[in-house]
Amino acid sequence: FAEAAGYAGFDYCILDMEHGPVGTERLKELIQACECGGILPIVRVPDISEESIGKPLDLGAGGVQVPQVSCARDAQRVVELAKFHPEGTRGVCRYVRAARYSLMDKFDYFQEANESVVILQVEGMEGVKNIDEILTVKGIDVIFIGPYDLSQSLGVTGDVENPLVTDTMVKLVQKAKEHGVTVGTFVDSVEAGCRWRKLGVRYLS
Ligand code: 3PY
Ligand code: MG
């Protein structure tokens, strides 16, 4: 499917280690399939930890999408774990798949690796409250609004079209735009996709 999604013209594929069944060994094959189909493999990791963020990048993920980011410190930690010096402190190994098992020039690798996409999921009211400070953290490419977790945080679990949820989302989209950060979300229908796209949401899943 990942390979076919690329041939079909999708821009990226989210390989889900937060809610999906994917383990590290399977992840490598899925990333390879994405590469065959010419689609960017984004890995949704389960948490903010060195292992969860570093391993997918070592395997060649084009980016990481990190759940439940609720403050600037979380955002900074993600950037630290996803990037090598000077932007971060990611564990250094150049014998990994992402560096063609050392065939790549090591300095080119460290530089290119720092261009991997960093996507933060803001999906709780604490993150909404702290959105201004989150958006000022350097190294963030996309803020992804998780409508389902957000709906739960607002006490209307699952009702993602409730104005409580959509109004909060619109405010987040506006803030991200002001900071020049791309914004994304998850949609259940083509209609919702078109609606959010008109409002400027560009990373639609
Ligand atoms: C959410 O809606 O909370 C998500 O994480 C979507 O995948
Ligand atoms: Mg979520």
Coordinates of C-alpha atoms and ligand atoms in Angstrom, one line a residue:
F1 CA 0.0 0.0 0.0
A2 CA 2.8 2.5 0.9
E3 CA 4.4 1.9 -2.5
A4 CA 1.1 2.2 -4.3
A5 CA 0.2 5.4 -2.5
G6 CA 3.3 6.9 -3.9
Y7 CA 2.4 5.9 -7.5
A8 CA -1.1 7.3 -6.9
G9 CA 0.4 10.7 -6.3
F10 CA 0.2 11.2 -2.6
D11 CA 3.0 13.4 -1.1
Y12 CA 3.7 11.5 2.1
C13 CA 2.6 8.4 4.0
I14 CA 2.3 8.3 7.8
L15 CA 3.7 5.0 9.2
D16 CA 2.0 4.8 12.5
M17 CA 4.0 3.6 15.6
E18 CA 1.7 5.5 18.0
H19 CA -1.6 3.8 17.3
G20 CA -0.5 1.3 14.5
P21 CA 1.1 -2.1 14.9
V22 CA 4.4 -1.2 13.2
G23 CA 7.6 -2.3 15.0
T24 CA 11.1 -1.3 14.1
E25 CA 11.9 -4.2 11.7
R26 CA 8.7 -3.8 9.8
L27 CA 9.2 -0.1 9.7
K28 CA 12.4 -0.5 7.7
E29 CA 10.5 -2.4 5.0
L30 CA 7.7 0.2 4.9
I31 CA 10.3 3.0 4.5
Q32 CA 11.9 1.0 1.6
A33 CA 8.4 0.6 0.0
C34 CA 7.8 4.4 0.3
E35 CA 11.1 5.0 -1.4
C36 CA 10.1 2.6 -4.3
G37 CA 6.9 4.6 -4.8
G38 CA 8.5 8.0 -4.5
I39 CA 6.5 9.0 -1.4
L40 CA 7.9 10.7 1.7
P41 CA 7.9 8.3 4.7
I42 CA 6.8 10.1 7.8
V43 CA 6.9 8.1 11.0
R44 CA 4.4 8.8 13.8
V45 CA 6.4 7.8 16.8
P46 CA 4.8 6.7 20.1
D47 CA 6.5 9.2 22.5
I48 CA 9.2 11.8 23.0
S49 CA 12.3 9.6 23.7
E50 CA 15.7 9.1 22.1
E51 CA 14.9 5.6 20.9
S52 CA 11.4 6.4 19.5
I53 CA 12.7 9.4 17.5
G54 CA 16.2 8.3 16.6
K55 CA 15.5 4.8 15.3
P56 CA 13.1 5.8 12.5
L57 CA 15.5 8.6 11.4
D58 CA 18.4 6.1 11.4
L59 CA 16.3 3.8 9.2
G60 CA 15.7 6.6 6.6
A61 CA 12.4 8.2 7.6
G62 CA 11.9 11.5 5.9
G63 CA 10.5 12.9 9.1
V64 CA 9.0 12.2 12.5
Q65 CA 5.5 13.2 13.7
V66 CA 5.4 13.4 17.5
P67 CA 2.2 13.1 19.6
Q68 CA 1.0 15.1 22.6
V69 CA 3.3 18.1 22.5
S70 CA 2.0 20.4 25.1
C71 CA 4.7 23.0 25.9
A72 CA 7.8 24.6 24.4
R73 CA 10.0 22.3 26.5
D74 CA 8.4 19.3 24.7
A75 CA 8.9 20.9 21.4
Q76 CA 12.6 21.7 22.2
R77 CA 13.2 18.2 23.3
V78 CA 11.8 16.8 20.0
V79 CA 14.1 19.0 18.0
E80 CA 17.1 18.1 20.2
L81 CA 16.4 14.4 19.6
A82 CA 15.7 14.7 15.9
K83 CA 18.7 16.8 14.9
F84 CA 22.5 16.6 15.1
H85 CA 24.7 19.4 16.4
P86 CA 24.3 22.4 16.3
E87 CA 20.5 22.2 16.2
G88 CA 20.3 19.2 18.5
T89 CA 22.0 16.3 20.2
R90 CA 20.7 13.3 18.2
G91 CA 22.7 10.1 18.9
V92 CA 25.4 10.0 16.2
C93 CA 25.9 6.9 14.1
R94 CA 26.8 6.9 10.4
Y95 CA 26.7 3.2 9.9
V96 CA 22.9 3.2 9.6
R97 CA 20.6 2.8 6.6
A98 CA 19.9 6.6 6.4
A99 CA 23.6 7.1 5.7
R100 CA 23.7 4.1 3.3
Y101 CA 25.5 2.1 6.0
S102 CA 28.5 4.5 5.8
L103 CA 28.7 4.8 2.0
M104 CA 27.5 8.4 2.2
D105 CA 30.1 11.1 3.0
K106 CA 29.6 11.4 6.8
F107 CA 29.6 15.2 6.8
D108 CA 27.0 15.3 4.0
Y109 CA 24.9 12.8 6.0
F110 CA 25.0 14.9 9.2
Q111 CA 24.0 18.0 7.2
E112 CA 21.2 16.3 5.1
A113 CA 19.9 14.5 8.2
N114 CA 19.2 17.8 9.8
E115 CA 16.7 18.6 7.1
S116 CA 14.4 15.7 8.1
V117 CA 10.9 17.0 8.7
V118 CA 9.8 17.7 12.3
I119 CA 6.0 17.5 12.9
L120 CA 4.5 18.2 16.3
Q121 CA 1.0 17.1 17.2
V122 CA -0.8 19.7 19.3
E123 CA -3.9 17.9 20.5
G124 CA -4.7 18.8 24.1
M125 CA -5.8 22.0 25.7
E126 CA -2.5 22.5 27.4
G127 CA -0.8 22.6 24.0
V128 CA -3.4 25.0 22.8
K129 CA -2.8 27.2 25.8
N130 CA 1.0 27.2 25.1
I131 CA 0.8 27.4 21.3
D132 CA 2.6 30.8 21.0
E133 CA 5.6 29.5 22.9
I134 CA 5.6 26.2 21.0
L135 CA 5.6 28.0 17.7
T136 CA 8.7 30.0 18.6
V137 CA 10.8 26.9 19.0
K138 CA 13.3 26.7 16.1
G139 CA 13.4 23.6 13.9
I140 CA 9.6 22.9 13.7
D141 CA 8.3 22.3 10.2
V142 CA 4.6 21.4 10.8
I143 CA 2.1 21.7 13.6
F144 CA -0.4 18.9 13.3
I145 CA -3.7 19.3 15.1
G146 CA -5.1 16.0 16.3
P147 CA -8.8 16.6 16.2
Y148 CA -9.8 13.5 18.1
D149 CA -7.5 14.0 21.1
L150 CA -8.5 17.6 21.0
S151 CA -12.2 16.7 21.1
Q152 CA -11.5 14.6 24.2
S153 CA -9.6 17.4 25.8
L154 CA -12.6 19.6 25.2
G155 CA -15.0 17.1 26.7
V156 CA -16.7 16.1 23.5
T157 CA -14.8 12.9 22.6
G158 CA -15.1 12.1 18.9
D159 CA -17.3 15.0 18.0
V160 CA -14.7 16.6 15.8
E161 CA -17.2 18.8 14.0
N162 CA -18.4 20.4 17.3
P163 CA -17.8 24.1 17.1
L164 CA -15.8 23.8 20.4
V165 CA -13.3 21.7 18.4
T166 CA -13.4 23.5 15.0
D167 CA -13.2 27.0 16.6
T168 CA -10.1 25.9 18.6
M169 CA -8.6 24.5 15.4
V170 CA -9.3 27.6 13.4
K171 CA -7.4 29.6 16.1
L172 CA -4.5 27.2 16.0
V173 CA -4.4 27.5 12.2
Q174 CA -4.3 31.2 12.5
K175 CA -1.5 31.2 15.0
A176 CA 0.6 28.8 12.9
K177 CA 0.1 31.0 9.9
E178 CA 1.3 34.1 11.8
H179 CA 4.5 32.2 12.7
G180 CA 5.0 31.0 9.2
V181 CA 4.7 27.3 10.3
T182 CA 2.9 24.8 8.1
V183 CA -0.2 23.4 9.7
G184 CA -1.7 19.9 9.3
T185 CA -4.7 17.9 10.5
F186 CA -6.4 14.6 10.1
V187 CA -9.8 14.5 8.2
D188 CA -12.5 11.9 7.9
S189 CA -13.9 13.1 4.6
V190 CA -13.0 14.8 1.3
E191 CA -15.4 17.6 2.2
A192 CA -13.6 18.3 5.5
G193 CA -10.3 18.1 3.7
C194 CA -11.4 20.7 1.2
R195 CA -12.7 22.9 4.0
W196 CA -9.5 22.9 6.0
R197 CA -7.4 23.3 2.8
K198 CA -9.3 26.5 2.1
L199 CA -8.4 27.8 5.5
G200 CA -4.7 27.2 4.8
V201 CA -4.1 23.7 6.2
R202 CA -1.5 22.1 3.9
Y203 CA -0.5 18.8 5.5
L204 CA -3.7 16.9 5.2
S205 CA -4.0 13.3 6.2
Ligands
3PY1 C1 -6.0 12.8 16.7 O1 -7.0 13.1 16.1 O2 -5.9 12.9 17.9 C2 -4.9 12.2 15.9 O3 -3.9 11.9 16.5 C3 -5.2 11.9 14.5 O4 -4.5 10.9 14.0
MG2 MG -4.0 12.0 18.6

